[in-house]
Short mmCIF file of C-alpha atoms and ligand atoms in Angstrom, two decimals:
data_model
loop_
_atom_site.label_atom_id
_atom_site.label_comp_id
_atom_site.label_asym_id
_atom_site.label_seq_id
_atom_site.Cartn_x
_atom_site.Cartn_y
_atom_site.Cartn_z
CA UNK A 17 147.64 98.82 90.56
CA UNK A 18 144.28 97.63 89.27
CA UNK A 19 141.84 95.27 90.87
CA UNK A 20 142.75 92.17 88.98
CA UNK A 21 146.33 92.51 90.09
CA UNK A 22 145.16 92.78 93.64
CA UNK A 23 143.13 89.68 93.23
CA UNK A 24 146.01 87.67 91.90
CA UNK A 25 148.18 88.77 94.81
CA UNK A 26 145.58 87.85 97.40
CA UNK A 27 145.03 84.45 95.92
CA UNK A 28 148.69 83.78 95.52
CA UNK A 29 149.68 80.31 96.62
CA UNK A 30 152.30 79.79 99.31
CA UNK A 31 154.57 76.91 100.13
CA UNK A 32 152.85 74.92 102.85
CA UNK A 33 155.90 74.10 104.89
CA UNK A 34 159.42 75.21 105.43
CA UNK A 35 160.64 71.74 104.55
CA UNK A 36 158.76 71.89 101.25
CA UNK A 37 160.31 75.24 100.38
CA UNK A 38 163.82 74.07 101.20
CA UNK A 39 163.37 70.88 99.19
CA UNK A 40 162.12 72.94 96.23
CA UNK A 41 165.02 75.38 96.43
CA UNK A 42 167.54 72.59 96.98
CA UNK A 43 165.91 70.77 94.07
CA UNK A 44 166.56 73.75 91.88
CA UNK A 45 170.15 73.96 93.07
CA UNK A 46 171.03 70.28 92.79
CA UNK A 47 171.31 69.47 89.12
CA UNK A 48 173.68 68.82 86.28
CA UNK A 49 176.01 71.38 87.81
CA UNK A 50 176.59 69.05 90.75
CA UNK A 51 176.77 65.84 88.80
CA UNK A 52 178.66 66.49 85.63
CA UNK A 53 180.43 69.75 86.23
CA UNK A 54 181.60 69.72 89.81
CA UNK A 55 183.44 66.38 89.96
CA UNK A 56 185.28 67.08 86.77
CA UNK A 57 186.36 70.66 87.36
CA UNK A 58 187.46 69.69 90.85
CA UNK A 59 189.76 67.05 89.43
CA UNK A 60 191.16 69.39 86.80
CA UNK A 61 191.72 72.35 89.09
CA UNK A 62 193.77 70.60 91.75
CA UNK A 63 191.33 68.40 93.68
CA UNK A 64 191.21 69.29 97.37
CA UNK A 65 192.81 72.66 96.61
CA UNK A 66 189.86 73.51 94.38
CA UNK A 67 187.41 72.22 96.97
CA UNK A 68 188.78 74.71 99.48
CA UNK A 69 188.54 77.62 97.02
CA UNK A 70 185.09 76.49 95.99
CA UNK A 71 183.89 76.32 99.59
CA UNK A 72 185.10 79.86 100.20
CA UNK A 73 183.39 81.05 96.98
CA UNK A 74 180.15 79.35 97.73
CA UNK A 75 179.98 80.69 101.27
CA UNK A 76 181.14 84.21 100.46
CA UNK A 77 179.60 84.87 97.06
CA UNK A 78 177.12 82.05 96.52
CA UNK A 79 175.31 82.22 99.84
CA UNK A 80 175.41 86.01 99.81
CA UNK A 81 173.75 86.30 96.43
CA UNK A 82 171.34 83.46 97.17
CA UNK A 83 170.03 85.39 100.17
CA UNK A 84 169.97 88.59 98.13
CA UNK A 85 167.85 87.01 95.42
CA UNK A 86 165.47 85.35 97.83
CA UNK A 87 164.97 88.62 99.66
CA UNK A 88 164.32 90.51 96.42
CA UNK A 89 161.84 87.86 95.33
CA UNK A 90 159.93 87.60 98.56
CA UNK A 91 159.73 91.35 98.98
CA UNK A 92 158.35 91.69 95.47
CA UNK A 93 155.75 89.01 96.10
CA UNK A 94 155.32 88.72 92.37
CA UNK A 95 157.32 87.81 89.27
CA UNK A 96 161.03 88.36 88.81
CA UNK A 97 160.66 91.50 86.65
CA UNK A 98 158.46 93.20 89.22
CA UNK A 99 160.80 92.06 91.99
CA UNK A 100 163.95 93.64 90.53
CA UNK A 101 162.14 96.78 89.41
CA UNK A 102 160.02 97.36 92.51
CA UNK A 103 161.77 100.56 93.61
CA UNK A 104 163.50 101.55 90.42
CA UNK A 105 161.90 100.62 87.13
CA UNK A 106 165.23 100.51 85.34
CA UNK A 107 166.05 97.35 87.22
CA UNK A 108 163.26 95.58 85.43
CA UNK A 109 165.88 95.04 82.74
CA UNK A 110 167.89 92.44 84.69
CA UNK A 111 164.54 90.89 85.59
CA UNK A 112 163.74 90.41 81.93
CA UNK A 113 167.28 89.31 81.19
CA UNK A 114 167.08 86.58 83.82
CA UNK A 115 163.77 85.36 82.49
CA UNK A 116 165.09 85.13 78.95
CA UNK A 117 168.30 83.46 80.09
CA UNK A 118 166.58 80.88 82.25
CA UNK A 119 164.27 79.99 79.36
CA UNK A 120 167.26 79.57 77.07
CA UNK A 121 168.90 77.46 79.75
CA UNK A 122 165.83 75.27 80.03
CA UNK A 123 165.78 74.76 76.28
CA UNK A 124 169.08 72.89 76.34
CA UNK A 125 168.89 71.50 79.89
CA UNK A 126 165.76 69.62 78.78
CA UNK A 127 167.65 67.88 76.07
CA UNK A 128 170.06 66.38 78.59
CA UNK A 129 167.11 65.47 80.81
CA UNK A 130 165.71 63.56 77.83
CA UNK A 131 169.02 61.74 77.35
CA UNK A 132 168.77 60.38 80.89
CA UNK A 133 165.39 58.79 80.09
CA UNK A 134 166.84 57.16 76.99
CA UNK A 135 169.83 55.85 78.92
CA UNK A 136 167.62 54.50 81.67
CA UNK A 137 165.63 52.53 79.11
CA UNK A 138 168.79 51.30 77.41
CA UNK A 139 170.18 50.21 80.76
CA UNK A 140 167.21 48.23 81.95
CA UNK A 141 166.78 46.57 78.61
CA UNK A 142 170.38 45.37 78.93
CA UNK A 143 171.63 47.17 75.83
CA UNK A 144 174.55 48.78 77.65
CA UNK A 145 175.67 45.69 79.55
CA UNK A 146 179.17 44.48 78.80
CA UNK A 147 180.05 47.22 76.33
CA UNK A 148 183.52 48.69 76.38
CA UNK A 149 184.24 52.41 76.17
CA UNK A 150 184.45 52.49 72.38
CA UNK A 151 181.13 50.72 72.04
CA UNK A 152 179.40 53.04 74.50
CA UNK A 153 180.87 55.96 72.64
CA UNK A 154 179.26 54.64 69.47
CA UNK A 155 175.91 54.24 71.25
CA UNK A 156 176.17 57.84 72.44
CA UNK A 157 177.18 59.20 69.04
CA UNK A 158 174.38 57.37 67.24
CA UNK A 159 171.81 58.48 69.74
CA UNK A 160 172.59 62.19 70.00
CA UNK A 161 172.92 62.61 66.25
CA UNK A 162 169.52 61.02 65.72
CA UNK A 163 167.70 64.31 66.22
CA UNK A 164 164.09 63.09 65.88
CA UNK A 165 164.72 60.47 68.55
CA UNK A 166 166.37 62.99 70.87
CA UNK A 167 163.46 65.35 70.25
CA UNK A 168 161.06 62.64 71.37
CA UNK A 169 162.85 62.16 74.69
CA UNK A 170 163.19 65.92 75.14
CA UNK A 171 159.43 66.22 74.74
CA UNK A 172 158.78 63.45 77.26
CA UNK A 173 161.07 65.10 79.79
CA UNK A 174 159.51 68.52 79.24
CA UNK A 175 156.01 67.07 79.49
CA UNK A 176 156.73 65.77 83.00
CA UNK A 177 158.05 69.20 83.92
CA UNK A 178 154.98 70.92 82.47
CA UNK A 179 152.57 68.67 84.37
CA UNK A 180 154.27 69.48 87.66
CA UNK A 181 154.06 73.21 86.93
CA UNK A 182 150.41 72.97 85.95
CA UNK A 183 149.66 71.38 89.32
CA UNK A 184 150.98 74.52 90.96
CA UNK A 185 153.24 75.49 93.82
CA UNK A 186 152.03 73.24 96.63
CA UNK A 187 150.47 70.34 94.74
CA UNK A 188 153.13 70.32 92.03
CA UNK A 189 156.50 71.79 92.93
CA UNK A 190 156.37 71.33 96.70
CA UNK A 191 154.99 67.82 96.63
CA UNK A 192 157.32 66.53 93.94
CA UNK A 193 160.41 68.12 95.50
CA UNK A 194 159.55 66.77 98.96
CA UNK A 195 159.44 63.23 97.60
CA UNK A 196 162.16 63.43 94.99
CA UNK A 197 164.89 65.18 96.96
CA UNK A 198 165.11 62.73 99.89
CA UNK A 199 164.96 59.80 97.43
CA UNK A 200 167.70 61.37 95.39
CA UNK A 201 169.86 61.55 98.48
CA UNK A 202 169.31 57.87 99.28
CA UNK A 203 170.17 56.85 95.71
CA UNK A 204 173.32 58.94 95.87
CA UNK A 205 174.45 57.29 99.10
CA UNK A 206 173.99 53.85 97.54
CA UNK A 207 176.11 54.91 94.57
CA UNK A 208 178.83 56.36 96.80
CA UNK A 209 179.07 53.16 98.84
CA UNK A 210 179.32 51.06 95.68
CA UNK A 211 181.92 53.31 94.16
CA UNK A 212 184.32 53.73 97.07
CA UNK A 213 184.30 50.02 97.91
CA UNK A 214 185.42 48.93 94.45
CA UNK A 215 188.94 47.55 94.31
CA UNK A 216 191.18 50.31 92.95
CA UNK A 217 188.84 53.10 93.97
CA UNK A 218 191.55 54.79 95.98
CA UNK A 219 193.26 56.33 93.00
CA UNK A 220 190.08 58.11 92.01
CA UNK A 221 189.58 59.45 95.50
CA UNK A 222 193.14 60.75 95.42
CA UNK A 223 192.71 62.41 91.99
CA UNK A 224 189.51 63.98 93.20
CA UNK A 225 190.43 65.19 96.65
CA UNK A 226 194.19 65.37 97.13
CA UNK A 227 195.10 69.07 97.21
CA UNK A 228 197.46 70.03 94.43
CA UNK A 229 198.11 73.73 94.76
CA UNK A 230 200.34 73.79 91.71
CA UNK A 231 197.19 73.58 89.57
CA UNK A 232 195.64 76.63 91.17
CA UNK A 233 195.77 79.68 88.91
CA UNK A 234 193.71 82.82 88.45
CA UNK A 235 191.27 80.88 86.32
CA UNK A 236 190.67 78.48 89.20
CA UNK A 237 189.02 81.26 91.18
CA UNK A 238 186.87 82.26 88.25
CA UNK A 239 185.86 78.64 87.72
CA UNK A 240 184.98 78.34 91.41
CA UNK A 241 182.77 81.43 91.41
CA UNK A 242 181.14 80.44 88.12
CA UNK A 243 180.39 77.02 89.52
CA UNK A 244 179.00 78.49 92.76
CA UNK A 245 176.65 80.63 90.69
CA UNK A 246 175.42 77.95 88.39
CA UNK A 247 174.99 75.32 91.04
CA UNK A 248 172.93 77.61 93.29
CA UNK A 249 170.71 78.63 90.36
CA UNK A 250 171.75 82.26 90.83
CA UNK A 251 171.23 85.07 88.35
CA UNK A 252 168.36 83.14 86.81
CA UNK A 253 165.27 84.39 88.60
CA UNK A 254 164.63 80.91 90.01
CA UNK A 255 165.44 81.77 93.64
CA UNK A 256 163.53 85.04 93.47
CA UNK A 257 160.50 83.36 91.96
CA UNK A 258 160.39 80.53 94.50
CA UNK A 259 160.87 82.93 97.40
CA UNK A 260 157.95 85.04 96.18
CA UNK A 261 155.76 82.10 97.22
CA UNK A 262 157.25 81.88 100.72
CA UNK A 263 155.50 83.15 103.81
CA UNK A 264 156.85 86.40 105.24
CA UNK A 265 157.46 84.69 108.57
CA UNK A 266 159.99 82.17 107.36
CA UNK A 267 163.67 82.84 107.90
CA UNK A 268 165.48 83.53 104.64
CA UNK A 269 168.99 83.32 106.12
CA UNK A 270 168.37 79.84 107.45
CA UNK A 271 166.73 78.70 104.21
CA UNK A 272 169.83 79.95 102.40
CA UNK A 273 172.13 78.11 104.77
CA UNK A 274 170.23 74.83 104.36
CA UNK A 275 170.27 75.13 100.58
CA UNK A 276 173.97 75.86 100.38
CA UNK A 277 174.80 72.97 102.69
CA UNK A 278 172.62 70.45 100.84
CA UNK A 279 173.91 71.55 97.46
CA UNK A 280 177.55 71.39 98.52
CA UNK A 281 177.11 68.01 100.12
CA UNK A 282 175.48 66.59 97.01
CA UNK A 283 178.25 67.98 94.79
CA UNK A 284 180.98 66.47 96.97
CA UNK A 285 179.18 63.13 97.18
CA UNK A 286 178.54 63.07 93.43
CA UNK A 287 182.30 63.22 92.94
CA UNK A 288 182.71 60.31 95.33
CA UNK A 289 180.05 58.35 93.50
CA UNK A 290 181.59 58.85 90.09
CA UNK A 291 185.35 59.28 90.17
CA UNK A 292 186.48 56.29 92.27
CA UNK A 293 184.41 54.00 90.03
CA UNK A 294 185.90 55.53 86.92
CA UNK A 295 189.45 55.07 88.18
CA UNK A 296 188.75 51.57 89.47
CA UNK A 297 188.18 50.53 85.88
CA UNK A 298 191.29 52.25 84.65
CA UNK A 299 189.65 54.94 82.55
CA UNK A 300 190.30 58.63 82.80
CA UNK A 301 187.39 60.88 83.56
CA UNK A 302 185.96 62.77 80.62
CA UNK A 303 184.29 66.12 80.82
CA UNK A 304 180.58 66.93 80.88
CA UNK A 305 178.47 64.75 78.62
CA UNK A 306 181.35 62.36 78.06
CA UNK A 307 181.74 61.64 81.75
CA UNK A 308 178.13 60.75 82.38
CA UNK A 309 177.04 59.29 79.07
CA UNK A 310 180.16 57.54 77.85
CA UNK A 311 182.63 56.86 80.64
CA UNK A 312 180.17 55.93 83.36
CA UNK A 313 178.01 53.54 81.32
CA UNK A 314 181.09 51.63 80.26
CA UNK A 315 182.22 51.45 83.89
CA UNK A 316 178.79 50.23 84.97
CA UNK A 317 178.82 47.77 82.11
CA UNK A 318 181.86 46.03 83.57
CA UNK A 319 180.84 46.11 87.22
CA UNK A 320 179.13 43.21 88.99
CA UNK A 321 175.41 44.08 89.14
CA UNK A 322 176.33 47.12 87.05
CA UNK A 323 172.90 47.23 85.43
CA UNK A 324 171.24 47.90 88.77
CA UNK A 325 173.70 50.64 89.67
CA UNK A 326 173.46 52.16 86.24
CA UNK A 327 169.66 52.24 86.49
CA UNK A 328 169.93 53.86 89.93
CA UNK A 329 172.34 56.41 88.53
CA UNK A 330 170.09 57.47 85.68
CA UNK A 331 167.07 57.75 87.95
CA UNK A 332 169.19 59.91 90.24
CA UNK A 333 170.27 62.00 87.26
CA UNK A 334 166.69 62.32 86.01
CA UNK A 335 165.44 63.49 89.43
CA UNK A 336 168.20 66.07 89.74
CA UNK A 337 167.57 67.44 86.25
CA UNK A 338 163.81 67.47 86.72
CA UNK A 339 163.70 69.50 89.93
CA UNK A 340 166.08 72.05 88.39
CA UNK A 341 164.04 72.27 85.20
CA UNK A 342 160.86 72.82 87.16
CA UNK A 343 162.33 75.90 88.79
CA UNK A 344 163.37 77.24 85.39
CA UNK A 345 159.92 76.90 83.86
CA UNK A 346 158.24 78.45 86.90
CA UNK A 347 160.07 81.77 86.37
CA UNK A 348 158.30 82.66 83.12
CA UNK A 349 155.04 80.95 84.09
CA UNK A 350 154.83 83.13 87.20
CA UNK A 351 155.55 86.18 85.05
CA UNK A 352 152.72 85.34 82.65
CA UNK A 353 150.21 84.64 85.41
CA UNK A 354 151.02 87.90 87.18
CA UNK A 355 150.91 90.07 84.10
CA UNK A 356 148.20 88.67 81.85
CA UNK A 357 144.84 86.99 82.13
CA UNK A 358 146.30 83.70 81.03
CA UNK A 359 145.95 80.97 83.68
CA UNK A 360 148.69 78.68 84.98
CA UNK A 361 147.81 75.77 82.76
CA UNK A 362 147.85 77.77 79.54
CA UNK A 363 150.96 79.67 80.59
CA UNK A 364 152.82 76.41 81.23
CA UNK A 365 151.79 74.99 77.87
CA UNK A 366 152.69 78.14 75.96
CA UNK A 367 156.10 78.35 77.62
CA UNK A 368 156.79 74.68 76.97
CA UNK A 369 156.22 75.23 73.29
CA UNK A 370 158.53 78.26 73.34
CA UNK A 371 161.16 76.21 75.13
CA UNK A 372 160.89 73.37 72.63
CA UNK A 373 161.30 75.67 69.67
CA UNK A 374 164.22 77.42 71.30
CA UNK A 375 165.76 74.00 71.89
CA UNK A 376 165.89 73.11 68.22
CA UNK A 377 169.31 74.72 67.52
CA UNK A 378 171.13 73.09 70.47
CA UNK A 379 169.42 69.79 69.73
CA UNK A 380 170.42 69.90 66.08
CA UNK A 381 173.96 70.88 67.02
CA UNK A 382 174.57 67.21 67.85
CA UNK A 383 173.20 66.22 64.46
CA UNK A 384 172.95 67.91 61.09
CA UNK A 385 173.88 71.33 62.38
CA UNK A 386 177.07 70.22 64.08
CA UNK A 387 179.15 72.27 61.66
CA UNK A 388 177.44 75.57 62.56
CA UNK A 389 179.56 77.83 64.70
CA UNK A 390 178.86 81.34 65.93
CA UNK A 391 181.69 83.27 67.62
CA UNK A 392 183.65 80.05 67.39
CA UNK A 393 181.10 78.14 69.45
CA UNK A 394 178.71 75.36 68.50
CA UNK A 395 175.04 76.16 69.07
CA UNK A 396 174.76 74.21 72.30
CA UNK A 397 177.87 75.86 73.73
CA UNK A 398 176.73 79.25 72.51
CA UNK A 399 173.54 78.97 74.54
CA UNK A 400 175.50 77.87 77.57
CA UNK A 401 177.98 80.71 77.12
CA UNK A 402 175.25 83.34 76.97
CA UNK A 403 173.56 82.02 80.10
CA UNK A 404 176.53 81.08 82.29
CA UNK A 405 179.12 83.66 81.30
CA UNK A 406 177.07 86.71 80.40
CA UNK A 407 173.59 86.73 81.86
CA UNK A 408 174.07 85.04 85.24
CA UNK A 409 176.93 87.24 86.51
CA UNK A 410 175.20 90.41 85.25
CA UNK A 411 171.92 89.56 86.95
CA UNK A 412 173.79 88.58 90.11
CA UNK A 413 175.51 91.95 90.07
CA UNK A 414 172.20 93.72 89.52
CA UNK A 415 170.76 91.91 92.54
CA UNK A 416 173.57 93.13 94.78
CA UNK A 417 173.08 96.69 93.53
CA UNK A 418 169.32 96.56 93.97
CA UNK A 419 169.36 95.33 97.54
CA UNK A 420 172.20 97.50 98.86
CA UNK A 421 172.21 100.59 96.68
CA UNK A 422 168.61 100.96 95.56
CA UNK A 423 166.69 99.77 98.60
CA UNK A 424 166.83 101.55 101.94
CA UNK A 425 168.90 99.61 104.39
CA UNK A 426 165.87 99.35 106.69
CA UNK A 427 163.81 97.67 103.98
CA UNK A 428 166.57 95.18 103.35
CA UNK A 429 166.95 94.53 107.05
CA UNK A 430 163.21 94.03 107.50
CA UNK A 431 163.01 91.57 104.65
CA UNK A 432 165.99 89.48 105.72
CA UNK A 433 164.90 89.37 109.35
CA UNK A 434 161.17 89.00 108.62
CA UNK A 435 160.59 92.39 110.28
CA UNK A 436 162.67 91.47 113.28
CA UNK A 437 160.92 88.13 113.85
CA UNK A 438 163.92 86.03 112.90
CA UNK A 439 167.43 86.42 114.10
CA UNK A 440 170.13 87.24 111.55
CA UNK A 441 173.32 87.81 113.49
CA UNK A 442 175.45 88.14 110.40
CA UNK A 443 173.33 90.88 108.86
CA UNK A 444 176.11 93.48 108.83
CA UNK A 445 178.66 91.07 107.45
CA UNK A 446 176.28 89.97 104.71
CA UNK A 447 175.26 93.54 103.92
CA UNK A 448 178.79 94.81 103.53
CA UNK A 449 179.86 91.83 101.50
CA UNK A 450 176.91 92.34 99.17
CA UNK A 451 177.40 96.05 98.95
CA UNK A 452 181.13 96.26 98.33
CA UNK A 453 182.94 92.95 97.94
CA UNK A 454 180.61 90.85 95.83
CA UNK A 455 180.01 93.46 93.09
CA UNK A 456 183.73 93.92 92.55
CA UNK A 457 184.30 90.18 92.43
CA UNK A 458 181.40 89.71 90.03
CA UNK A 459 182.63 92.39 87.66
CA UNK A 460 185.99 90.69 87.69
CA UNK A 461 184.42 87.29 87.02
CA UNK A 462 182.26 88.68 84.24
CA UNK A 463 185.22 90.30 82.51
CA UNK A 464 187.29 87.13 82.68
CA UNK A 465 184.49 84.76 81.78
CA UNK A 466 183.73 86.79 78.66
CA UNK A 467 187.39 86.99 77.74
CA UNK A 468 187.52 90.79 78.02
CA UNK A 469 190.08 90.46 80.79
CA UNK A 470 192.77 87.84 80.55
CA UNK A 471 194.45 86.45 83.61
N1 LIG B 10 171.48 74.76 89.76
C1 LIG B 10 171.22 73.95 88.61
C2 LIG B 10 172.34 72.93 88.45
O1 LIG B 10 173.28 72.90 89.23
C3 LIG B 10 171.07 74.76 87.36
C4 LIG B 10 170.07 75.87 87.42
C5 LIG B 10 170.44 77.14 87.05
C6 LIG B 10 168.76 75.64 87.81
C7 LIG B 10 169.54 78.17 87.08
C8 LIG B 10 167.84 76.68 87.84
C9 LIG B 10 168.23 77.93 87.47
O2 LIG B 10 172.33 72.15 87.54
#
């Protein structure tokens, strides 16, 4: 290790408070996965039955890997590549893979973040008021296929992200997350109250939460694990990178528990904010983009004071997307700062340009390039497939191997208990799960998600 590297390590910033760290990590976790994926897949996979399976997945696999990744990151005290490869250089490969994947993820996540700004503006200027579903669908279609306009909003969204990253860990990420996350929660509660008190909301609550075990199949379990991974930002380097800025004295197990609880609560509440409203207006919930950008606006358009609730919703959506995007950009920015002489500001700008260029194919896939398909997938879906189905499970698996098979057990124990300073009663349970159970489950999930194994 040369001197400059030493210097960077000594001057490394740290989160100022535990609260700030948890808000940042929860900010990374709470995102589109909670808002447009969770409510819908819950409804499709048997409502309450799925919720039960999901809760088991998130506590057994999600929390386990979240702790694993935080421990790897904090122990490394550097970027994600260094963290995975600290005792065995070969494991730098999953480090690189996660950095590439999270950058690809950011390139299309940004686009959706930009959509929320556009929709917010449309809402407050009254352009969505009183439209029926077909009209909102037309608004959506016209907007997303107008690539230069989408590019403009993508750039605005990314610029906000870049500014936060330039400000750094405490003044940027920690400060923004500590303000945004509690506000996001308040906005969500307002939306839930509005939604469940609408006449006819009951049907939506039933569709969402009533257990229907007949819909549970093998693929339900895979969907639950996949969702647990995505929603906790696992296999992406985000958790490892954030934890590398956490003081050695803080308890990782309790930070993990808080994150998992907040994320799960927000996912469940997001369903309650969206689905009862959708059913109250007699529409059936669409999936993904359709649910948030077509169905919901038409529901808001017909609701008394709908404009206000719609505006609240898109601010909520923007906040959730922003704090997740920040954590994605920080992964590569940290890597550049640690490994080159480039400073934070330049690194953030360079990476933003990379992200924008990478985002051109998914952006155009809603416009002129909509006919392009690779492996039977459109460009947007192809990006998502690579990140969610291939890279994330592989990196998750690598994390479990690193911490239980590469590291000495004592090292792992020291890191997760802050050298004995914090209590971690479940250490043995966690260790054995990570060592034996989780890798097998992840291999299974990977094989099914990629279609190699059919169930
Ligand atoms: N957890 C985020 C969500 O639910 C997505 C994410 C993945 C964020 C990976 C950071 C890293 O939307």
